[in-house]
Amino acid sequence: MHRPRASTTRPSRAEAILIVRAVRTSRTALPRRTPSRLANGITSVLIMCDGEGNLGDIDEKKRNEAVENHKKWVEAAKFLGCHSIRVNSHGEGSAEEVAKAATEGLRSLSTFAKDFNIGVIVENHGGYSSDGQWLTSVIKATESTNCGTLPDFGNFRVSRDEEYDRYKGVTEMMPYAKAVSAKTHDFDEQGNETHTDYRKMTKIVLDAGYHSFFGIEYEGELKFDQKNQILNLRISLLRDPHTDAKEPIGIAVYVRDLTRAKEYEKLKSDMISLMSHELRTPLTSINGFAELLTMEDGIPVSAREFVTIIANESQRMSRMINTFLAVTQLERKDKQEVLKIPLRLDEVVRETISAMQPFAKKKRIRLIEQPASRIPPVAADKSLITQAVKNLVNNAIRYSPERTTVTVSTALEAEAVRVCVEDRGFGIPAEAKERVWDKFYRVVREGQEKDEESTGLGLSFVREVVEQHGGQVELHSEEGRGSKFSFTLPRL
Ligand code: ADP
């Protein structure tokens, strides 16, 4: 039997009433509820607290405010017979700064909660908290036996381009777990969750000696295909805007019909796609005739110069339209629609490298493949994946100075194959890292001329392709030192 570190015995009804009385005389009033809610066969386990400030705020005053804001929920948890409250360890700053602040915030709240016999548990909720090692070291540092973790199977995104291994994360968090959350997103036709191997994950949880509650969560849009309807579901706490009281006055369940908005989005995307198609024909004529004119002997020098510009620019526009079409077409495809065959990524890398060698040589860049051994196949669309690898290699060459090296490697990582393109180039400034994957985003570098070939679509294409295949993209980069762009695809 799993023994959480804090006692999880639920208070008896009498205890609960006593606590409410104590609370009313000493602190702000709780919502007027009668303890009979504890009956009716319902067991309250924990309260999820959000929007009460950051317990990892590096500003001491704000952090203390957050601790204060959470206290009423400790009391409410006691009243309802819960064993814990779930909090967040969020803060803005370096990993070390936020870890130090979160340790203090959590320790302070846990000390308060201890008198109520209530646990304070932290969920991996994005950012540093999704790094298993970071979170467990914070929990350890609080030295509070009632402070623990709430591993959420589906929330290991440290940043937009960095995902922590969910099995490693849950394994690390389990020794401190007082509850677990089985988060689900997508299911395949057999009803299996597509992001988490539930058999493997459940084994990790049970092997850690946990035999208590599993929270089951689903996050996403509700689609009713028969009715052609899409709904957005949100549940939140309500506050009275006319008073300063911070206590919520109720719970709101918010259902929004997204059907029209989705139809509009589709219409917009269809229109852009149609326009791009329509633009191709006149562009081909403009380009063709401009090129013909450049071959004419009798035209004046200045006219030749202008016509050459028209030819080059129309070619560039046509390349942009092609890339844009490719991205919009992919966005509109369902994952199932991508034509997947067993594909060896090391072979794709080899072919791409040999096709890109002339371009690399032109810039005197050494383009090399790091030898890989025993790479299993993945299920993928060969032309899309090849184009994605090509985009990454092309960028690595374009955004590196002459006489540097670009290395492409393929490696097996647990259940996925990773392709990594590493350069010793200009690197990406920290503030741009989140955005380089966005459509049309380009990094502006001082002293660097505008690259005629740049569309800001290359990386968004890579991300779209990789995600369509159930994989993830990642970026590590240091300005002035180089970048490491990589992606994973699930192995077969
Ligand atoms: P494009 O290269 O067509 O502008 P991308 O979407 O491929 O569009 O890239 C977006 C931006 O990211 C580029 O403008 C470039 O500044 C930056 N970038 C991409 N790859 C690299 C790299 N390997 N090194 C440095 N900067 C890069």
Coordinates of C-alpha atoms and ligand atoms in Angstrom, one line a residue:
M1 CA 0.0 0.0 0.0
H2 CA 1.4 3.4 -0.9
R3 CA 2.0 5.6 2.1
P4 CA 2.1 9.2 1.2
R5 CA 4.6 11.1 3.3
A6 CA 1.9 13.3 4.9
S7 CA -0.9 11.6 6.7
T8 CA -3.9 11.4 4.3
T9 CA -6.5 10.4 6.8
R10 CA -9.7 12.3 6.1
P11 CA -11.1 14.3 9.0
S12 CA -14.3 13.1 10.5
R13 CA -17.4 15.3 10.0
A14 CA -17.0 16.6 13.5
E15 CA -13.4 17.7 12.8
A16 CA -14.5 19.4 9.7
I17 CA -17.1 21.5 11.5
L18 CA -14.6 22.4 14.1
I19 CA -12.2 23.6 11.5
V20 CA -14.8 25.8 9.9
R21 CA -15.6 27.4 13.2
A22 CA -11.9 28.0 13.9
V23 CA -11.5 29.5 10.5
R24 CA -14.4 31.8 10.8
T25 CA -13.1 33.4 14.0
S26 CA -9.5 33.7 12.9
R27 CA -9.5 34.2 9.2
T28 CA -11.6 35.2 6.3
A29 CA -14.9 33.5 6.0
L30 CA -15.3 30.4 3.9
P31 CA -18.1 30.1 1.4
R32 CA -21.3 29.1 3.3
R33 CA -21.4 25.4 2.8
T34 CA -22.9 22.9 5.1
P35 CA -20.7 19.9 5.8
S36 CA -23.5 17.6 4.6
R37 CA -21.7 18.0 1.2
L38 CA -19.2 15.5 2.6
A39 CA -21.9 12.9 2.5
N40 CA -23.8 11.5 -0.5
G41 CA -21.1 9.0 -1.3
I42 CA -18.7 11.7 -2.5
T43 CA -15.1 11.6 -1.4
S44 CA -13.1 14.8 -2.0
V45 CA -9.5 14.1 -2.7
L46 CA -7.7 17.4 -3.6
I47 CA -8.3 20.9 -4.7
M48 CA -6.5 22.2 -7.8
C49 CA -5.5 25.8 -7.2
D50 CA -4.7 28.2 -10.1
G51 CA -4.6 31.9 -10.5
E52 CA -3.5 32.6 -6.9
G53 CA -0.1 34.0 -7.7
N54 CA 3.2 32.3 -8.3
L55 CA 4.8 30.4 -5.5
G56 CA 8.1 30.5 -7.4
D57 CA 7.9 34.3 -7.8
I58 CA 11.5 35.6 -7.3
D59 CA 10.0 38.9 -5.9
E60 CA 9.6 38.0 -2.2
K61 CA 6.6 40.3 -1.6
K62 CA 4.6 38.8 -4.5
R63 CA 5.6 35.3 -3.5
N64 CA 4.4 35.9 0.1
E65 CA 1.2 37.2 -1.3
A66 CA 0.8 34.0 -3.3
V67 CA 1.4 31.9 -0.2
E68 CA -1.3 34.0 1.6
N69 CA -3.7 33.5 -1.2
H70 CA -3.3 29.8 -1.1
K71 CA -4.0 29.5 2.6
K72 CA -7.8 29.6 2.3
W73 CA -7.6 26.6 0.0
V74 CA -5.8 24.6 2.6
E75 CA -8.6 25.4 5.0
A76 CA -11.2 24.6 2.3
A77 CA -9.4 21.3 1.6
K78 CA -9.6 20.4 5.3
F79 CA -13.3 21.3 5.4
L80 CA -14.0 19.1 2.4
G81 CA -12.0 16.2 3.7
C82 CA -9.3 16.4 0.9
H83 CA -5.8 15.1 1.6
S84 CA -4.0 17.8 -0.4
I85 CA -4.1 21.0 -2.5
R86 CA -2.5 21.1 -5.9
V87 CA -0.4 24.1 -6.5
N88 CA 2.0 25.4 -9.2
S89 CA 5.7 26.3 -8.7
H90 CA 5.8 28.8 -11.5
G91 CA 8.1 31.8 -11.5
E92 CA 10.0 34.0 -14.0
G93 CA 13.8 33.9 -14.0
S94 CA 16.7 31.5 -14.4
A95 CA 16.2 27.8 -13.4
E96 CA 18.3 28.4 -10.2
E97 CA 16.5 31.6 -9.2
V98 CA 13.0 30.1 -9.6
A99 CA 14.1 26.9 -7.8
K100 CA 15.3 28.9 -4.8
A101 CA 12.1 31.0 -4.8
A102 CA 9.8 28.0 -5.3
T103 CA 11.5 26.1 -2.4
E104 CA 10.8 29.1 -0.1
G105 CA 7.2 29.6 -1.3
L106 CA 6.4 25.9 -1.0
R107 CA 8.1 25.5 2.3
S108 CA 6.2 28.4 3.8
L109 CA 2.8 27.1 2.5
S110 CA 3.6 23.5 3.6
T111 CA 4.5 24.7 7.1
F112 CA 1.0 26.3 7.3
A113 CA -0.7 23.3 5.8
K114 CA 1.0 20.9 8.1
D115 CA -1.1 22.1 11.0
F116 CA -4.2 21.1 9.0
N117 CA -2.7 17.7 8.0
I118 CA -3.0 18.8 4.4
G119 CA -0.4 18.0 1.7
V120 CA 0.8 20.7 -0.8
I121 CA 1.5 19.0 -4.0
V122 CA 3.1 20.4 -7.2
E123 CA 2.0 19.3 -10.6
N124 CA 4.3 19.4 -13.6
H125 CA 2.6 22.2 -15.4
G126 CA 4.9 23.4 -18.1
G127 CA 8.2 25.4 -17.8
Y128 CA 10.7 24.3 -15.2
S129 CA 8.1 22.3 -13.4
S130 CA 8.0 19.9 -16.3
D131 CA 11.7 19.1 -15.8
G132 CA 11.5 16.1 -13.4
Q133 CA 14.9 16.7 -11.9
W134 CA 14.3 20.4 -11.3
L135 CA 10.9 19.7 -9.6
T136 CA 12.1 16.9 -7.4
S137 CA 15.1 18.8 -6.3
V138 CA 12.8 21.7 -5.3
I139 CA 10.5 19.3 -3.4
K140 CA 13.5 17.8 -1.6
A141 CA 14.9 21.2 -0.7
T142 CA 11.6 22.2 1.1
E143 CA 12.4 19.5 3.7
S144 CA 8.7 19.4 4.3
T145 CA 7.2 15.9 4.6
N146 CA 3.7 17.2 3.5
C147 CA 5.1 18.7 0.3
G148 CA 5.1 16.4 -2.7
T149 CA 4.4 15.9 -6.4
L150 CA 1.4 15.3 -8.6
P151 CA 2.9 13.7 -11.7
D152 CA 0.7 14.5 -14.8
F153 CA 1.5 12.0 -17.5
G154 CA 0.8 14.4 -20.4
N155 CA 2.4 17.7 -19.3
F156 CA 6.2 17.5 -19.9
R157 CA 6.6 20.5 -22.2
V158 CA 9.5 22.5 -20.7
S159 CA 9.4 25.0 -23.5
R160 CA 7.9 25.2 -26.9
D161 CA 10.8 23.3 -28.4
E162 CA 11.8 21.2 -25.4
E163 CA 9.9 18.2 -24.2
Y164 CA 11.1 16.2 -21.1
D165 CA 10.9 12.5 -21.4
R166 CA 7.5 11.7 -19.7
Y167 CA 8.5 8.2 -18.5
K168 CA 11.7 9.6 -16.9
G169 CA 9.8 12.5 -15.4
V170 CA 7.1 10.4 -13.8
T171 CA 9.8 7.9 -12.5
E172 CA 11.6 10.8 -10.9
M173 CA 8.4 12.3 -9.4
M174 CA 6.9 9.1 -8.1
P175 CA 8.9 8.9 -4.8
Y176 CA 7.3 12.2 -3.8
A177 CA 3.8 11.6 -5.3
K178 CA 0.7 11.9 -3.2
A179 CA -1.6 11.7 -6.3
V180 CA -1.3 11.1 -10.0
S181 CA -3.0 12.6 -13.0
A182 CA -3.7 10.4 -16.1
K183 CA -3.9 13.2 -18.6
T184 CA -5.2 12.2 -22.1
H185 CA -5.3 14.1 -25.4
D186 CA -5.7 11.9 -28.5
F187 CA -6.8 8.3 -29.0
D188 CA -6.2 5.9 -31.9
E189 CA -8.9 3.6 -33.4
Q190 CA -8.2 1.0 -30.7
G191 CA -8.9 3.6 -28.0
N192 CA -5.2 3.8 -27.0
E193 CA -3.8 7.2 -26.0
T194 CA -1.4 8.2 -28.8
H195 CA 1.1 10.2 -26.7
T196 CA 1.5 8.1 -23.6
D197 CA 2.0 4.3 -23.5
Y198 CA -0.4 3.7 -20.6
R199 CA 0.8 0.2 -19.8
K200 CA 4.3 1.4 -19.5
M201 CA 3.3 4.5 -17.4
T202 CA 1.0 2.5 -15.1
K203 CA 3.8 0.1 -14.4
I204 CA 6.1 2.9 -13.4
V205 CA 3.4 4.2 -11.0
L206 CA 2.7 0.8 -9.5
D207 CA 6.3 -0.2 -9.3
A208 CA 6.9 3.0 -7.2
G209 CA 4.5 1.5 -4.6
Y210 CA 1.6 3.8 -5.4
H211 CA -1.9 2.3 -5.1
S212 CA -4.0 5.3 -4.5
F213 CA -6.2 7.7 -6.6
F214 CA -5.6 8.3 -10.3
G215 CA -7.1 11.6 -11.6
I216 CA -8.4 11.0 -15.1
E217 CA -8.3 14.1 -17.3
Y218 CA -9.1 14.9 -20.9
E219 CA -8.1 18.1 -22.6
G220 CA -9.3 19.1 -26.0
E221 CA -12.1 20.1 -28.2
L222 CA -15.4 18.2 -28.2
K223 CA -16.3 17.2 -31.7
F224 CA -19.8 16.0 -32.5
D225 CA -19.3 14.8 -36.1
Q226 CA -23.0 13.7 -36.5
K227 CA -24.1 17.1 -35.6
N228 CA -21.2 18.8 -37.4
Q229 CA -20.5 20.7 -34.2
I230 CA -17.3 21.6 -32.2
L231 CA -17.5 22.8 -28.6
N232 CA -14.9 24.4 -26.4
L233 CA -15.2 23.5 -22.7
R234 CA -13.8 25.5 -19.8
I235 CA -14.4 25.2 -16.1
S236 CA -13.4 28.1 -13.8
L237 CA -14.0 29.8 -10.5
L238 CA -16.2 32.9 -10.2
R239 CA -15.4 36.0 -8.2
D240 CA -17.6 38.9 -7.3
P241 CA -16.2 41.9 -9.2
H242 CA -18.0 44.4 -6.8
T243 CA -16.2 43.4 -3.7
D244 CA -12.5 43.1 -2.9
A245 CA -13.0 39.6 -1.5
K246 CA -10.7 37.1 -3.1
E247 CA -12.9 34.1 -2.3
P248 CA -14.7 32.6 -5.3
I249 CA -18.5 32.7 -5.2
G250 CA -19.0 29.7 -7.4
I251 CA -17.9 27.5 -10.3
A252 CA -18.6 28.3 -13.9
V253 CA -18.8 25.8 -16.7
Y254 CA -18.3 27.5 -19.9
V255 CA -19.3 25.8 -23.2
R256 CA -18.6 27.8 -26.4
D257 CA -19.8 26.7 -29.8
L258 CA -16.8 26.8 -32.1
T259 CA -18.6 25.5 -35.1
R260 CA -18.9 28.9 -36.9
A261 CA -15.3 30.0 -35.9
K262 CA -13.9 26.7 -37.3
E263 CA -15.9 27.0 -40.5
Y264 CA -14.6 30.6 -40.9
E265 CA -11.0 29.4 -40.2
K266 CA -11.4 26.7 -42.9
L267 CA -12.9 29.2 -45.3
K268 CA -9.9 31.5 -44.8
S269 CA -7.4 28.7 -45.3
D270 CA -9.3 27.5 -48.4
M271 CA -9.3 31.1 -49.8
I272 CA -5.5 31.6 -49.2
S273 CA -4.9 28.2 -50.8
L274 CA -7.1 29.0 -53.8
M275 CA -5.5 32.5 -54.2
S276 CA -2.0 31.0 -54.1
H277 CA -3.0 28.5 -56.7
E278 CA -4.4 31.3 -58.9
L279 CA -1.4 33.5 -58.5
R280 CA 0.9 30.7 -59.8
T281 CA -0.3 31.0 -63.4
P282 CA 0.3 34.7 -64.0
L283 CA 3.6 34.5 -62.0
T284 CA 4.8 31.8 -64.4
S285 CA 4.0 34.1 -67.3
I286 CA 5.7 37.1 -65.7
N287 CA 8.8 35.1 -65.0
G288 CA 8.9 33.3 -68.4
F289 CA 8.6 36.5 -70.4
A290 CA 11.0 38.4 -68.2
E291 CA 13.6 35.7 -68.7
L292 CA 12.9 35.8 -72.5
L293 CA 13.5 39.5 -72.4
T294 CA 16.8 39.2 -70.6
M295 CA 18.0 37.1 -73.5
E296 CA 17.2 39.8 -76.0
D297 CA 20.3 41.4 -77.4
G298 CA 19.0 44.8 -78.4
I299 CA 17.6 46.0 -75.0
P300 CA 19.3 48.9 -73.2
V301 CA 21.5 48.1 -70.2
S302 CA 19.2 49.7 -67.6
A303 CA 16.2 47.9 -69.0
R304 CA 18.1 44.6 -68.8
E305 CA 18.8 45.3 -65.2
F306 CA 15.2 45.9 -64.4
V307 CA 14.0 42.9 -66.3
T308 CA 16.5 40.7 -64.5
I309 CA 15.1 42.0 -61.2
I310 CA 11.6 41.1 -62.4
A311 CA 12.7 37.6 -63.3
N312 CA 14.5 37.0 -60.0
E313 CA 11.7 38.5 -57.9
S314 CA 9.0 36.6 -59.6
Q315 CA 11.0 33.4 -59.1
R316 CA 11.3 34.2 -55.4
M317 CA 7.6 34.9 -55.2
S318 CA 6.8 31.6 -56.8
R319 CA 9.1 29.7 -54.3
M320 CA 7.3 31.5 -51.5
I321 CA 3.9 30.6 -52.8
N322 CA 5.0 26.9 -53.2
T323 CA 6.3 26.8 -49.6
F324 CA 3.1 28.6 -48.3
L325 CA 0.9 26.2 -50.2
A326 CA 2.8 23.2 -48.8
V327 CA 2.4 24.5 -45.2
T328 CA -1.4 25.3 -45.6
Q329 CA -2.0 22.0 -47.3
L330 CA -0.3 20.2 -44.4
E331 CA -2.2 22.1 -41.8
R332 CA -5.5 21.0 -43.4
K333 CA -4.5 17.4 -43.5
D334 CA -5.4 15.0 -40.7
K335 CA -2.6 12.9 -39.2
Q336 CA -4.1 9.8 -40.7
E337 CA -4.0 11.5 -44.2
V338 CA -0.2 11.6 -44.4
L339 CA 1.0 8.7 -46.5
K340 CA 3.3 6.8 -44.2
I341 CA 5.6 4.0 -45.2
P342 CA 8.5 2.4 -43.2
L343 CA 11.4 4.8 -43.7
R344 CA 15.0 4.8 -42.5
L345 CA 15.9 8.3 -41.4
D346 CA 19.6 7.7 -41.6
E347 CA 19.1 7.0 -45.3
V348 CA 17.1 10.2 -45.8
V349 CA 19.9 12.1 -44.0
R350 CA 22.6 10.5 -46.3
E351 CA 20.6 11.4 -49.5
T352 CA 19.9 14.9 -48.3
I353 CA 23.6 15.5 -47.4
S354 CA 24.8 14.4 -50.8
A355 CA 22.2 16.6 -52.6
M356 CA 23.2 19.6 -50.5
Q357 CA 27.0 19.2 -50.8
P358 CA 27.3 21.6 -53.8
F359 CA 25.5 24.3 -51.9
A360 CA 27.7 23.7 -48.8
K361 CA 30.9 23.7 -50.9
K362 CA 29.9 27.1 -52.4
K363 CA 30.0 28.5 -48.9
R364 CA 33.1 26.4 -48.0
I365 CA 31.2 24.7 -45.3
R366 CA 32.0 21.1 -44.3
L367 CA 28.8 19.2 -44.3
I368 CA 29.2 15.8 -42.6
E369 CA 27.1 12.9 -41.4
Q370 CA 27.8 11.4 -38.1
P371 CA 27.8 7.7 -38.6
A372 CA 24.9 6.0 -36.9
S373 CA 24.3 2.3 -36.1
R374 CA 21.2 0.2 -36.0
I375 CA 18.6 2.9 -36.6
P376 CA 15.1 1.3 -36.7
P377 CA 12.6 2.6 -39.3
V378 CA 9.9 5.1 -38.6
A379 CA 6.5 5.4 -40.4
A380 CA 6.7 8.5 -42.5
D381 CA 6.0 10.2 -45.8
K382 CA 9.4 10.2 -47.5
S383 CA 9.0 13.4 -49.5
L384 CA 7.7 15.5 -46.6
I385 CA 10.4 14.2 -44.2
T386 CA 13.2 14.7 -46.8
Q387 CA 12.0 18.3 -47.4
A388 CA 12.0 18.9 -43.6
V389 CA 15.6 17.6 -43.2
K390 CA 16.6 19.6 -46.3
N391 CA 15.1 22.8 -44.7
L392 CA 17.1 22.3 -41.6
V393 CA 20.4 21.6 -43.4
N394 CA 19.7 24.5 -45.8
N395 CA 19.3 26.9 -42.8
A396 CA 22.4 25.5 -41.1
I397 CA 24.4 26.4 -44.1
R398 CA 22.8 29.7 -44.8
Y399 CA 23.1 31.0 -41.2
S400 CA 26.7 30.0 -40.7
P401 CA 29.9 31.8 -41.6
E402 CA 32.3 30.3 -44.2
R403 CA 34.7 27.5 -43.2
T404 CA 32.6 26.1 -40.4
T405 CA 31.1 22.6 -40.0
V406 CA 27.5 21.4 -40.2
T407 CA 27.0 17.9 -38.7
V408 CA 23.9 15.8 -39.2
S409 CA 23.2 12.9 -37.0
T410 CA 20.6 10.2 -36.5
A411 CA 20.2 8.4 -33.2
L412 CA 17.8 6.0 -31.5
E413 CA 16.3 7.4 -28.2
A414 CA 14.0 5.0 -26.3
E415 CA 10.9 5.0 -28.4
A416 CA 11.9 7.5 -31.0
V417 CA 14.5 8.3 -33.7
R418 CA 16.1 11.7 -33.5
V419 CA 17.6 13.6 -36.4
C420 CA 19.9 16.5 -35.3
V421 CA 21.4 19.2 -37.5
E422 CA 24.1 21.1 -35.6
D423 CA 26.0 24.1 -36.9
R424 CA 28.6 26.6 -35.6
G425 CA 26.7 29.5 -37.1
F426 CA 25.1 32.7 -35.9
G427 CA 22.8 31.1 -33.4
I428 CA 19.4 32.3 -32.4
P429 CA 18.9 35.1 -29.8
A430 CA 17.1 33.9 -26.7
E431 CA 14.1 36.1 -27.3
A432 CA 13.5 34.7 -30.8
K433 CA 13.8 31.0 -29.8
E434 CA 10.1 30.6 -29.1
R435 CA 9.1 32.3 -32.4
V436 CA 11.4 30.9 -35.1
W437 CA 8.9 28.1 -35.7
D438 CA 6.1 30.6 -36.4
K439 CA 5.0 31.3 -40.0
F440 CA 6.8 34.2 -41.6
Y441 CA 9.0 34.9 -38.6
R442 CA 12.6 35.8 -39.4
V443 CA 15.4 36.8 -37.1
V444 CA 16.7 40.3 -37.8
R445 CA 20.5 40.4 -37.3
E446 CA 22.5 43.6 -37.2
G447 CA 24.9 44.0 -40.1
Q448 CA 23.4 41.1 -42.0
E449 CA 21.8 41.8 -45.3
K450 CA 18.3 40.7 -45.9
D451 CA 18.5 37.2 -47.4
E452 CA 16.6 37.1 -50.6
E453 CA 15.6 33.5 -50.1
S454 CA 14.3 34.0 -46.7
T455 CA 10.5 33.5 -46.3
G456 CA 10.2 32.6 -42.6
L457 CA 8.3 29.5 -43.7
G458 CA 11.0 26.9 -43.6
L459 CA 10.9 26.0 -39.9
S460 CA 7.1 26.2 -39.7
F461 CA 7.0 23.6 -42.5
V462 CA 9.4 21.4 -40.5
R463 CA 7.3 21.7 -37.3
E464 CA 4.1 21.0 -39.2
V465 CA 5.5 17.9 -40.9
V466 CA 7.0 16.5 -37.7
E467 CA 3.9 17.1 -35.7
Q468 CA 1.7 15.5 -38.4
H469 CA 3.9 12.4 -37.9
G470 CA 3.4 12.4 -34.1
G471 CA 6.9 13.7 -33.5
Q472 CA 8.4 16.8 -31.8
V473 CA 10.9 19.5 -32.7
E474 CA 13.5 20.9 -30.5
L475 CA 16.0 23.7 -30.6
H476 CA 19.1 24.5 -28.6
S477 CA 21.0 27.5 -29.6
E478 CA 23.5 30.0 -28.3
E479 CA 23.9 33.3 -30.1
G480 CA 27.2 33.6 -31.8
R481 CA 28.1 29.9 -31.1
G482 CA 25.7 27.9 -33.2
S483 CA 22.4 26.0 -33.2
K484 CA 21.2 22.5 -32.8
F485 CA 17.9 21.9 -34.5
S486 CA 16.4 18.4 -34.1
F487 CA 13.2 16.4 -34.3
T488 CA 12.0 13.0 -33.2
L489 CA 9.7 10.6 -34.9
P490 CA 8.2 7.5 -33.1
R491 CA 10.1 4.4 -34.1
L492 CA 8.3 1.4 -35.7
Ligands
ADP1 P1 13.8 31.5 -43.5 O1 15.1 30.8 -43.3 O2 13.2 31.2 -44.8 O3 13.8 32.9 -43.1 P2 12.9 29.7 -41.4 O4 11.5 29.5 -40.9 O5 13.6 28.5 -42.0 O6 12.7 30.8 -42.5 O7 13.8 30.3 -40.3 C1 13.3 31.4 -39.5 C2 14.4 32.2 -39.0 O8 15.2 31.4 -38.1 C3 15.4 32.6 -40.1 O9 15.1 33.9 -40.5 C4 16.8 32.6 -39.4 O10 17.2 33.9 -39.0 C5 16.6 31.7 -38.2 N1 17.3 30.4 -38.4 C6 16.8 29.3 -38.9 N2 17.8 28.3 -38.9 C7 18.9 28.9 -38.3 C8 20.2 28.4 -38.0 N3 20.5 27.1 -38.2 N4 21.0 29.3 -37.4 C9 20.7 30.5 -37.1 N5 19.5 31.1 -37.4 C10 18.6 30.2 -38.0

